[in-house]
PDB file of C-alpha atoms in Angstrom:
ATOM      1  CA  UNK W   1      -9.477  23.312 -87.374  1.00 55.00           C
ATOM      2  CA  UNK W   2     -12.109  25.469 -86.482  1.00 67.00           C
ATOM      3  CA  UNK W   3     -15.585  25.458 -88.363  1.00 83.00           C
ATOM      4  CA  UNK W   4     -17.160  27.908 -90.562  1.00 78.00           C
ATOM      5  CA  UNK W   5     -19.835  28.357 -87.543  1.00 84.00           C
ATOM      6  CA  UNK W   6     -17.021  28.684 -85.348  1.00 82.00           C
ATOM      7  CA  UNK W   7     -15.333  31.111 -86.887  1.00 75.00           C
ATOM      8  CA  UNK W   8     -18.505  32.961 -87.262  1.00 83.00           C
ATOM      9  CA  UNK W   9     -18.707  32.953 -83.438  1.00 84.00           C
ATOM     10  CA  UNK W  10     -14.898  33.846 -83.269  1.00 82.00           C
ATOM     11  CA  UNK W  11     -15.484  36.684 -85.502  1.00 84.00           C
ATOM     12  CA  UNK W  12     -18.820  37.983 -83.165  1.00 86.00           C
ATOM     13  CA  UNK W  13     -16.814  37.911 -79.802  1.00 87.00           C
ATOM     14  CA  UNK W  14     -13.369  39.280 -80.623  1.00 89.00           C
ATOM     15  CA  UNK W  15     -11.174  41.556 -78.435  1.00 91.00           C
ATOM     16  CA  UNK W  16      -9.387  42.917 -82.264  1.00 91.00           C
ATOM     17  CA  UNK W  17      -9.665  42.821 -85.913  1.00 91.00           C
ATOM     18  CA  UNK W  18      -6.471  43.368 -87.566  1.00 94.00           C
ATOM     19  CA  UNK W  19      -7.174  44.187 -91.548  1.00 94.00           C
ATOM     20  CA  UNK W  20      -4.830  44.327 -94.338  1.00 92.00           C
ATOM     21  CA  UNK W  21      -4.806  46.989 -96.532  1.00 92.00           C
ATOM     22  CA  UNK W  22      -4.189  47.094-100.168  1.00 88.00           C
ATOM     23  CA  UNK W  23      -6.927  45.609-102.013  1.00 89.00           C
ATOM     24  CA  UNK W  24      -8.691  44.719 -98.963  1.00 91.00           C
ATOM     25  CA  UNK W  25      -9.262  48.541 -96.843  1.00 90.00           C
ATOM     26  CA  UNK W  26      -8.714  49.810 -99.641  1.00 91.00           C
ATOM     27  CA  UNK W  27      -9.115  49.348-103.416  1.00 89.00           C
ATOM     28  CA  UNK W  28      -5.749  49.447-104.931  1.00 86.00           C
ATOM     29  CA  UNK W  29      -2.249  48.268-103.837  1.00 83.00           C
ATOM     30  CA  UNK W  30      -0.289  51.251-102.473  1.00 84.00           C
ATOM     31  CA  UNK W  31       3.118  50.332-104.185  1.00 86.00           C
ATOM     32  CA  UNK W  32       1.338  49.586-107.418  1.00 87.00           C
ATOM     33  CA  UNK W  33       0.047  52.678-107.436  1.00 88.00           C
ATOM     34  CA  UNK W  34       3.622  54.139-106.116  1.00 90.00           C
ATOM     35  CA  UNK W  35       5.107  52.580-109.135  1.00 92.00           C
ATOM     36  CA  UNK W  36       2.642  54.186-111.800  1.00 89.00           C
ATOM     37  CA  UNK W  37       3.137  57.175-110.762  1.00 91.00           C
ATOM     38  CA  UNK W  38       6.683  56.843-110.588  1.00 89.00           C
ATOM     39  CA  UNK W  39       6.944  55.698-114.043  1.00 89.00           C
ATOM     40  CA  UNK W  40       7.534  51.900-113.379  1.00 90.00           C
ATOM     41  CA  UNK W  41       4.014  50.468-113.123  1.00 90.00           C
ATOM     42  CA  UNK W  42       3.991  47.527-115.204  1.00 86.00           C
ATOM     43  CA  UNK W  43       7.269  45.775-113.969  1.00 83.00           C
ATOM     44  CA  UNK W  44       6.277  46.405-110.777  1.00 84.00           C
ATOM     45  CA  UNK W  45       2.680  44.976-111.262  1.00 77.00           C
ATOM     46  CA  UNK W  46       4.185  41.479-112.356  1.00 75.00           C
ATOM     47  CA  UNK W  47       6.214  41.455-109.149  1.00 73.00           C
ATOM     48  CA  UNK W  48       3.388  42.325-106.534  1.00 68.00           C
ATOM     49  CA  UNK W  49       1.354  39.378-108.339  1.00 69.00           C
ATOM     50  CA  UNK W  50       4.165  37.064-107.626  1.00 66.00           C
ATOM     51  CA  UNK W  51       4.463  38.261-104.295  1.00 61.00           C
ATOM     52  CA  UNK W  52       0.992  37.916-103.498  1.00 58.00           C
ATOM     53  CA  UNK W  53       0.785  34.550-105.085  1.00 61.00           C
ATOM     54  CA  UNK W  54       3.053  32.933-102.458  1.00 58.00           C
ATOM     55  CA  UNK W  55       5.864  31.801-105.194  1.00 66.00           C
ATOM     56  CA  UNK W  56       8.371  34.404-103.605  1.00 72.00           C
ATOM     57  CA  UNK W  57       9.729  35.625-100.257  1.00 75.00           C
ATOM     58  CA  UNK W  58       7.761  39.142 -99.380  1.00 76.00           C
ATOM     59  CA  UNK W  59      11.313  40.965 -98.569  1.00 82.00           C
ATOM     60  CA  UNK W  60      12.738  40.127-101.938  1.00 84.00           C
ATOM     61  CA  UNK W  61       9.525  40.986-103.494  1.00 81.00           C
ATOM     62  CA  UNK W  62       9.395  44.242-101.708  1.00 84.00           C
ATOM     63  CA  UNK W  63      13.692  44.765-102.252  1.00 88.00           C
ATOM     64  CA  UNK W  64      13.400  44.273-106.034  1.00 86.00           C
ATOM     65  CA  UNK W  65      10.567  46.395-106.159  1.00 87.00           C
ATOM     66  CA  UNK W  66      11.336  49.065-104.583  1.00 91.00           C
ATOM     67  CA  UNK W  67      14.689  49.139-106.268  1.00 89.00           C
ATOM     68  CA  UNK W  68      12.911  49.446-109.378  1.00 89.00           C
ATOM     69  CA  UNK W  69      10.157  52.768-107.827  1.00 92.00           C
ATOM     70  CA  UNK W  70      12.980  54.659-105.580  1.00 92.00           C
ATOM     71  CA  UNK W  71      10.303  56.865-104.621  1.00 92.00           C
ATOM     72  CA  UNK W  72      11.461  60.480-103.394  1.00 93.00           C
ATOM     73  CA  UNK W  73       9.700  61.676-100.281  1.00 93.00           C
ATOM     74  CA  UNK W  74       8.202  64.460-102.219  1.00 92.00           C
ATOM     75  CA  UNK W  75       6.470  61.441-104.757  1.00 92.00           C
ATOM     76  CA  UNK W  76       5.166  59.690-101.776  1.00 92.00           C
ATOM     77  CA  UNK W  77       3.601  62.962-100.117  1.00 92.00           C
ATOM     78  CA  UNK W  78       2.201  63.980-104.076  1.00 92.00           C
ATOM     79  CA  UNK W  79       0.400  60.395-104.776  1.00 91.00           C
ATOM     80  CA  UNK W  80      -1.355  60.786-101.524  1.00 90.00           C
ATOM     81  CA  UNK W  81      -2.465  64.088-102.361  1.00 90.00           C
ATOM     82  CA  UNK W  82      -3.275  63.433-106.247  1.00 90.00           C
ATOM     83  CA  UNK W  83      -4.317  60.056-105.830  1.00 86.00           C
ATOM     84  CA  UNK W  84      -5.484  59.421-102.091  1.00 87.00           C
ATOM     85  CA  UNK W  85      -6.116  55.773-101.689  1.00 88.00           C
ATOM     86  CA  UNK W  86     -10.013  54.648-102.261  1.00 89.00           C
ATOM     87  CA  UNK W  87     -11.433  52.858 -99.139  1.00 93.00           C
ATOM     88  CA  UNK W  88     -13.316  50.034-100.374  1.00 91.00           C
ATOM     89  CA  UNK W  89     -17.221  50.284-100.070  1.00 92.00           C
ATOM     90  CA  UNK W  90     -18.672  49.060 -96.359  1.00 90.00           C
ATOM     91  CA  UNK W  91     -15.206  49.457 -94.710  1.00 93.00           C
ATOM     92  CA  UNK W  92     -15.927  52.663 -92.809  1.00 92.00           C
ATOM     93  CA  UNK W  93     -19.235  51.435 -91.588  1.00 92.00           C
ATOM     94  CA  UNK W  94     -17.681  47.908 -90.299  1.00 92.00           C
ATOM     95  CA  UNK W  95     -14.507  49.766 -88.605  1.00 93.00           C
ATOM     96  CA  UNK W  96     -17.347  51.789 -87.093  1.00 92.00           C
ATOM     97  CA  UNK W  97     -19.778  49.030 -85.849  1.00 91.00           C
ATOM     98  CA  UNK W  98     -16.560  47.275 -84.394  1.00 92.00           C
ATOM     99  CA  UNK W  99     -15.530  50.029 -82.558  1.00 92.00           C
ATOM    100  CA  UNK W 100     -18.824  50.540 -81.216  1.00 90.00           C
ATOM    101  CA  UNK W 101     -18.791  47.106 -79.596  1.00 89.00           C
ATOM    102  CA  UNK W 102     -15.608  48.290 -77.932  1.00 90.00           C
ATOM    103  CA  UNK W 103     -13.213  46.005 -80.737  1.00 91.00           C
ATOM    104  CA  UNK W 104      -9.836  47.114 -81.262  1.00 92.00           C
ATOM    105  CA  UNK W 105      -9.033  47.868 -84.676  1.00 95.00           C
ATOM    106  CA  UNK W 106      -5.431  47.303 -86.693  1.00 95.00           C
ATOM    107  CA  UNK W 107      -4.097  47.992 -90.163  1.00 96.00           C
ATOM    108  CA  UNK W 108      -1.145  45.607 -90.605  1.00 93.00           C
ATOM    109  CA  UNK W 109       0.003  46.290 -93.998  1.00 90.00           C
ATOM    110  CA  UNK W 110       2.935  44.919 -96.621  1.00 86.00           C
ATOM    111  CA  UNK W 111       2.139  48.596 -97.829  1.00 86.00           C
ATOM    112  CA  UNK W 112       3.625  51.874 -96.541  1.00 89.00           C
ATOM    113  CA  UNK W 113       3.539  53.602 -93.143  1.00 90.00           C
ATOM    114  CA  UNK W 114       2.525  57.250 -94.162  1.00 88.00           C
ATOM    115  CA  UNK W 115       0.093  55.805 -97.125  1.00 89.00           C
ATOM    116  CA  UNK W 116      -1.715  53.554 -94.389  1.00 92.00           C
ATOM    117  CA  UNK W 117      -1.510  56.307 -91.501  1.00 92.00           C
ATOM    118  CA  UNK W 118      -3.755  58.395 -94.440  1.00 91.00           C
ATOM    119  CA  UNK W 119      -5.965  55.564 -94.670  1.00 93.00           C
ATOM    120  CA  UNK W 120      -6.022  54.864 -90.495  1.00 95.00           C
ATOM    121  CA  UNK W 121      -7.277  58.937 -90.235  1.00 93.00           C
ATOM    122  CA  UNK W 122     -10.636  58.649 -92.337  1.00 92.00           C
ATOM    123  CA  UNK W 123     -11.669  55.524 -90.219  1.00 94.00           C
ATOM    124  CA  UNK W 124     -10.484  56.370 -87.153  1.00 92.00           C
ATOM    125  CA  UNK W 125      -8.170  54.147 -86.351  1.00 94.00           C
ATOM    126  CA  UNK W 126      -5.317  55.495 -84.411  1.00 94.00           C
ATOM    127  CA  UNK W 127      -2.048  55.487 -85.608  1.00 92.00           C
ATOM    128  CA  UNK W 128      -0.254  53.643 -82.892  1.00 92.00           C
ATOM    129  CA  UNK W 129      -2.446  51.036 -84.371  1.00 94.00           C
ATOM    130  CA  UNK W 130      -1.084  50.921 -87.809  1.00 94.00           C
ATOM    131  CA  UNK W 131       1.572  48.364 -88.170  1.00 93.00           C
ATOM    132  CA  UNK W 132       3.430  48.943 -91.711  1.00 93.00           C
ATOM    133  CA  UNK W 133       6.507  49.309 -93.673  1.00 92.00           C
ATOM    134  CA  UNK W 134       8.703  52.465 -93.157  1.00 92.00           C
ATOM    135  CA  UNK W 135      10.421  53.888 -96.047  1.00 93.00           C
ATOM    136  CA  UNK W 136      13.560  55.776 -95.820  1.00 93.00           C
ATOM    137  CA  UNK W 137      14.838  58.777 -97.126  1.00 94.00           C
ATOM    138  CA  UNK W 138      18.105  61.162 -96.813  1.00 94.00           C
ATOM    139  CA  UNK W 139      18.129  64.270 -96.272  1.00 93.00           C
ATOM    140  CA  UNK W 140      17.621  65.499 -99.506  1.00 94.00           C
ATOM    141  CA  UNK W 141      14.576  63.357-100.119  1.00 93.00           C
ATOM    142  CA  UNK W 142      15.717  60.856-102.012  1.00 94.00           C
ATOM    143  CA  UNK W 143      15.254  57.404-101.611  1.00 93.00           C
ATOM    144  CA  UNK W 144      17.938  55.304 -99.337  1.00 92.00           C
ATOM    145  CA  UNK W 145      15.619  51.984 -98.636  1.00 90.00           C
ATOM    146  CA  UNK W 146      13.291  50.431 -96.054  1.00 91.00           C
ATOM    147  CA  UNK W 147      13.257  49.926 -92.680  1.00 90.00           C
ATOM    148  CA  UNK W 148      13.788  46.167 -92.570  1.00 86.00           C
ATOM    149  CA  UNK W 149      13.432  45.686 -89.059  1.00 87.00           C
ATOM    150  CA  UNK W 150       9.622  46.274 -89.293  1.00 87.00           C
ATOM    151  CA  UNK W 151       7.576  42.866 -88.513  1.00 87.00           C
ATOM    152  CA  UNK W 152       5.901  43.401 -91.880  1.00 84.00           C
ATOM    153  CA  UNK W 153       9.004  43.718 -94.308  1.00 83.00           C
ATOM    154  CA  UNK W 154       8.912  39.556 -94.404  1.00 80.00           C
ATOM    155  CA  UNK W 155       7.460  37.102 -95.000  1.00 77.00           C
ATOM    156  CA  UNK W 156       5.039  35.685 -91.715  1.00 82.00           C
ATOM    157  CA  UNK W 157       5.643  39.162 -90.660  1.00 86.00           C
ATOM    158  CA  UNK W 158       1.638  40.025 -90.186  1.00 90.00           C
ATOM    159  CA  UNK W 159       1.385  36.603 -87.648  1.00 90.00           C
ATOM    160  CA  UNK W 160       4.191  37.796 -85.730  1.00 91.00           C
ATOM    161  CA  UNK W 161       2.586  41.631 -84.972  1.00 92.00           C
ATOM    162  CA  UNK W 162      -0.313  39.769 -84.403  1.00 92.00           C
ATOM    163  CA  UNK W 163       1.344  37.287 -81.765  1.00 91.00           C
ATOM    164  CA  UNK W 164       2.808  40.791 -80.344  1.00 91.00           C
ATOM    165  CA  UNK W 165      -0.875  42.199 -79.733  1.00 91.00           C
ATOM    166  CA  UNK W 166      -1.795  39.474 -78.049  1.00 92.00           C
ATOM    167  CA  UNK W 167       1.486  39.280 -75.606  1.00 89.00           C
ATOM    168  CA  UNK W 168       1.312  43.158 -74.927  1.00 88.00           C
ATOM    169  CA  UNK W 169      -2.717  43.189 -74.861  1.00 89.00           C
ATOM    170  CA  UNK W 170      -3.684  40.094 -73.653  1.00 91.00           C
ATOM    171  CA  UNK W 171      -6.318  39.424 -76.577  1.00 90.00           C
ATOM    172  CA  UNK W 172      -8.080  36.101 -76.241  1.00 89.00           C
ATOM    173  CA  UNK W 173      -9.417  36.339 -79.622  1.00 90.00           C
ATOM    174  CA  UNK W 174      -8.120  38.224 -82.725  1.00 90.00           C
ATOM    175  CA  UNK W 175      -9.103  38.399 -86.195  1.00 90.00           C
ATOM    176  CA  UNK W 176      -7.428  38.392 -89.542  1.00 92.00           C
ATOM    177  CA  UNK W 177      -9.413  39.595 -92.968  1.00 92.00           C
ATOM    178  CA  UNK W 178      -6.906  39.693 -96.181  1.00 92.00           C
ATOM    179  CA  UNK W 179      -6.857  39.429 -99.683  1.00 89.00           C
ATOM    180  CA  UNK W 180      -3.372  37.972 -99.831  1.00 84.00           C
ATOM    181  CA  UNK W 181      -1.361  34.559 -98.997  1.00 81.00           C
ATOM    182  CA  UNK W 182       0.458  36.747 -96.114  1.00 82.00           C
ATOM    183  CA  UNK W 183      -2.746  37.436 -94.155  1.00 85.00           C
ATOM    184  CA  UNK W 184      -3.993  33.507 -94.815  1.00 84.00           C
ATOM    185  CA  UNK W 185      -0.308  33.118 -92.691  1.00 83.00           C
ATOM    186  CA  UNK W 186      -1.065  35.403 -89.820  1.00 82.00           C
ATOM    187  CA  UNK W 187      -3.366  32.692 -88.501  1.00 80.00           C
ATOM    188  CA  UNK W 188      -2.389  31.098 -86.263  1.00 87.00           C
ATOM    189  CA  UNK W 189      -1.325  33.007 -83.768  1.00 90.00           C
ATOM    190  CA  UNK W 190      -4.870  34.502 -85.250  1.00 85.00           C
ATOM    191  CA  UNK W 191      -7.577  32.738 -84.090  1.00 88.00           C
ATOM    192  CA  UNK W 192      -9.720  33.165 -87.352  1.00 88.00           C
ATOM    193  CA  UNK W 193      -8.770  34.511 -90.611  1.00 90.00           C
ATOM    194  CA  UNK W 194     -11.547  35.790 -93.194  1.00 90.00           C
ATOM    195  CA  UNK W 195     -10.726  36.010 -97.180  1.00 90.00           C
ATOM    196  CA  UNK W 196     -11.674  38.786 -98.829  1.00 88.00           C
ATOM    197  CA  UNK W 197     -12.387  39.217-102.803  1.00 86.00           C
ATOM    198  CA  UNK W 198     -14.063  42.141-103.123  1.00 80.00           C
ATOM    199  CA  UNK W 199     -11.118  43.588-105.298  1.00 82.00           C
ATOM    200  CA  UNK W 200      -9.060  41.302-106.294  1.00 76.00           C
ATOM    201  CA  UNK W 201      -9.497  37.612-105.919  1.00 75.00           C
ATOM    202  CA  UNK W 202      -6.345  35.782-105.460  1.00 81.00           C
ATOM    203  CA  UNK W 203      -6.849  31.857-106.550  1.00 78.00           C
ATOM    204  CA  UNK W 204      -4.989  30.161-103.682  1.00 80.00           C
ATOM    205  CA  UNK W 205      -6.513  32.238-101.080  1.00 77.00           C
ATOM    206  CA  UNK W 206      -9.944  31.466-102.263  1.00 75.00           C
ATOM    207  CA  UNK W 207      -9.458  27.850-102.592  1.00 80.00           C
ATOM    208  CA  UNK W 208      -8.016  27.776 -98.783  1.00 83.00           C
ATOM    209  CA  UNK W 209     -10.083  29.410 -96.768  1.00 79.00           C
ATOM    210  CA  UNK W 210     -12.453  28.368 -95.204  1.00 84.00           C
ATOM    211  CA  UNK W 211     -14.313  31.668 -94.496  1.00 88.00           C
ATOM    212  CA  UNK W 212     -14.635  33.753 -98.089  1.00 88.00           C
ATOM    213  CA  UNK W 213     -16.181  36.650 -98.392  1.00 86.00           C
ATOM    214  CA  UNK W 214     -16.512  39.229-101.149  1.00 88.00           C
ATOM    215  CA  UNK W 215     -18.383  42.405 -99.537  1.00 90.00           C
ATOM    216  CA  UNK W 216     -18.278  44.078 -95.740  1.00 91.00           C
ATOM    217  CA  UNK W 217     -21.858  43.714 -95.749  1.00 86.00           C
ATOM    218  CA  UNK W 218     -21.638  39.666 -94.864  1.00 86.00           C
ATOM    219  CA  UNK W 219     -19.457  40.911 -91.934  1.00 88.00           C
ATOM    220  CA  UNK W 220     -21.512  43.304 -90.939  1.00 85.00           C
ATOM    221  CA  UNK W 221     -24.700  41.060 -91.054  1.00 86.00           C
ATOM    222  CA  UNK W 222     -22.894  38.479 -88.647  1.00 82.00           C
ATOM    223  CA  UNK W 223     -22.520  41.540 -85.974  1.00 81.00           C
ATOM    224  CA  UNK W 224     -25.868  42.577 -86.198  1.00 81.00           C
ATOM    225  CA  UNK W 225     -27.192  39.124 -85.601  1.00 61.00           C
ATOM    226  CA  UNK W 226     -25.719  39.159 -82.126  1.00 54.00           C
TER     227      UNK W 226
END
């Protein structure tokens, strides 16, 4: 197992930085925030904290939640208009510092497709990379599931896009920075995976890694001190 001084140097020389999103990018957890405005926020709430906790599978967390939201298309587009998601202070200037040392940048998210593609647009991340969950809708609008042959719909889901970038881009070096016992997962095939609790702090996740950090700044400190 690598170091903390390793990682550090991991971190400083990568070819891509894949991020999670809710609670890490940005400040809230999309399907929370689905659920509220949907009417179901509090039984959904419970479920997302198991979920993140480890104690159940992602898919049946995401099935039984879901099944409780049944978001129209027209709710999903509103929230993102009423309530856009809140990028989490120091984000936009670490996306920008990485990109200007030429690192790719990824959102690989639990969370949903056209909530992170909103999110991937103010930080300039392109969408092809945006890795997500797809809902599904019929033709009326209504709600008639998830894609579930996304990577990300299950559980290890965010280690196998990951072991995908590096087949189809031949990354030597990729980096995973998550609030959540999914992210902690992704590595390996990640090389180095960062905690973050500036949001939320999940227990387990803070006890297990070995790299914990609770603002962008420390990340963005460790690039300038190349």
């Amino acid at each position: 197992m690598a170091s903390l001084m390793e990682m550090k140097e991991i971190f400083r020389s990568a070819d891509a930085v894949c991020f999670d999103v809710d609670s890490t990018v940005i400040r809230e957890e999309g399907i929370d925030e689905l659920a509220k405005f949907c009417g179901v926020g509090d039984a959904v709430a419970e479920m997302t904290r198991r979920a993140m906790g480890g104690t159940v599978t992602f898919k049946a967390a995401l099935t039984a939640r879901l099944g409780l939201i049944r978001p129209s298309y027209e709710q999903v587009q509103k929230l993102i208009s009423d309530n856009p998601p809140q990028l989490t202070p120091g984000i936009r200037e670490l996306v920008s510092r990485l990109h200007q040392r030429g690192v790719q940048v990824f959102l690989v998210s639990g969370g949903f497709q056209s909530i992170v593609e909103h999110v991937a647009l103010q930080l300039n991340i392109p969408t092809a990379n945006v890795f997500a969950n797809r809902l599904k809708f019929y033709f009326n609008g209504e709600y008639a599931g998830f894609d579930e042959t996304q990577p990300t719909a299950e559980s290890g889901g965010k280690g196998k896009v990951i072991a995908h970038l590096k087949e189809q881009f031949h990354f030597k070096k990729v980096v995973m920075i998550g609030d959540g016992a999914t992210d902690m997962e992704a590595c390996p095939p990640g090389d180095c995976f960062i905690g973050f609790g500036g949001n939320v702090i999940r227990k387990q996740v803070k006890e297990k890694a070995k790299w914990y950090i609770t603002h962008f700044d420390e990340l963005l400190k460790e690039l300038e001190e190349r």
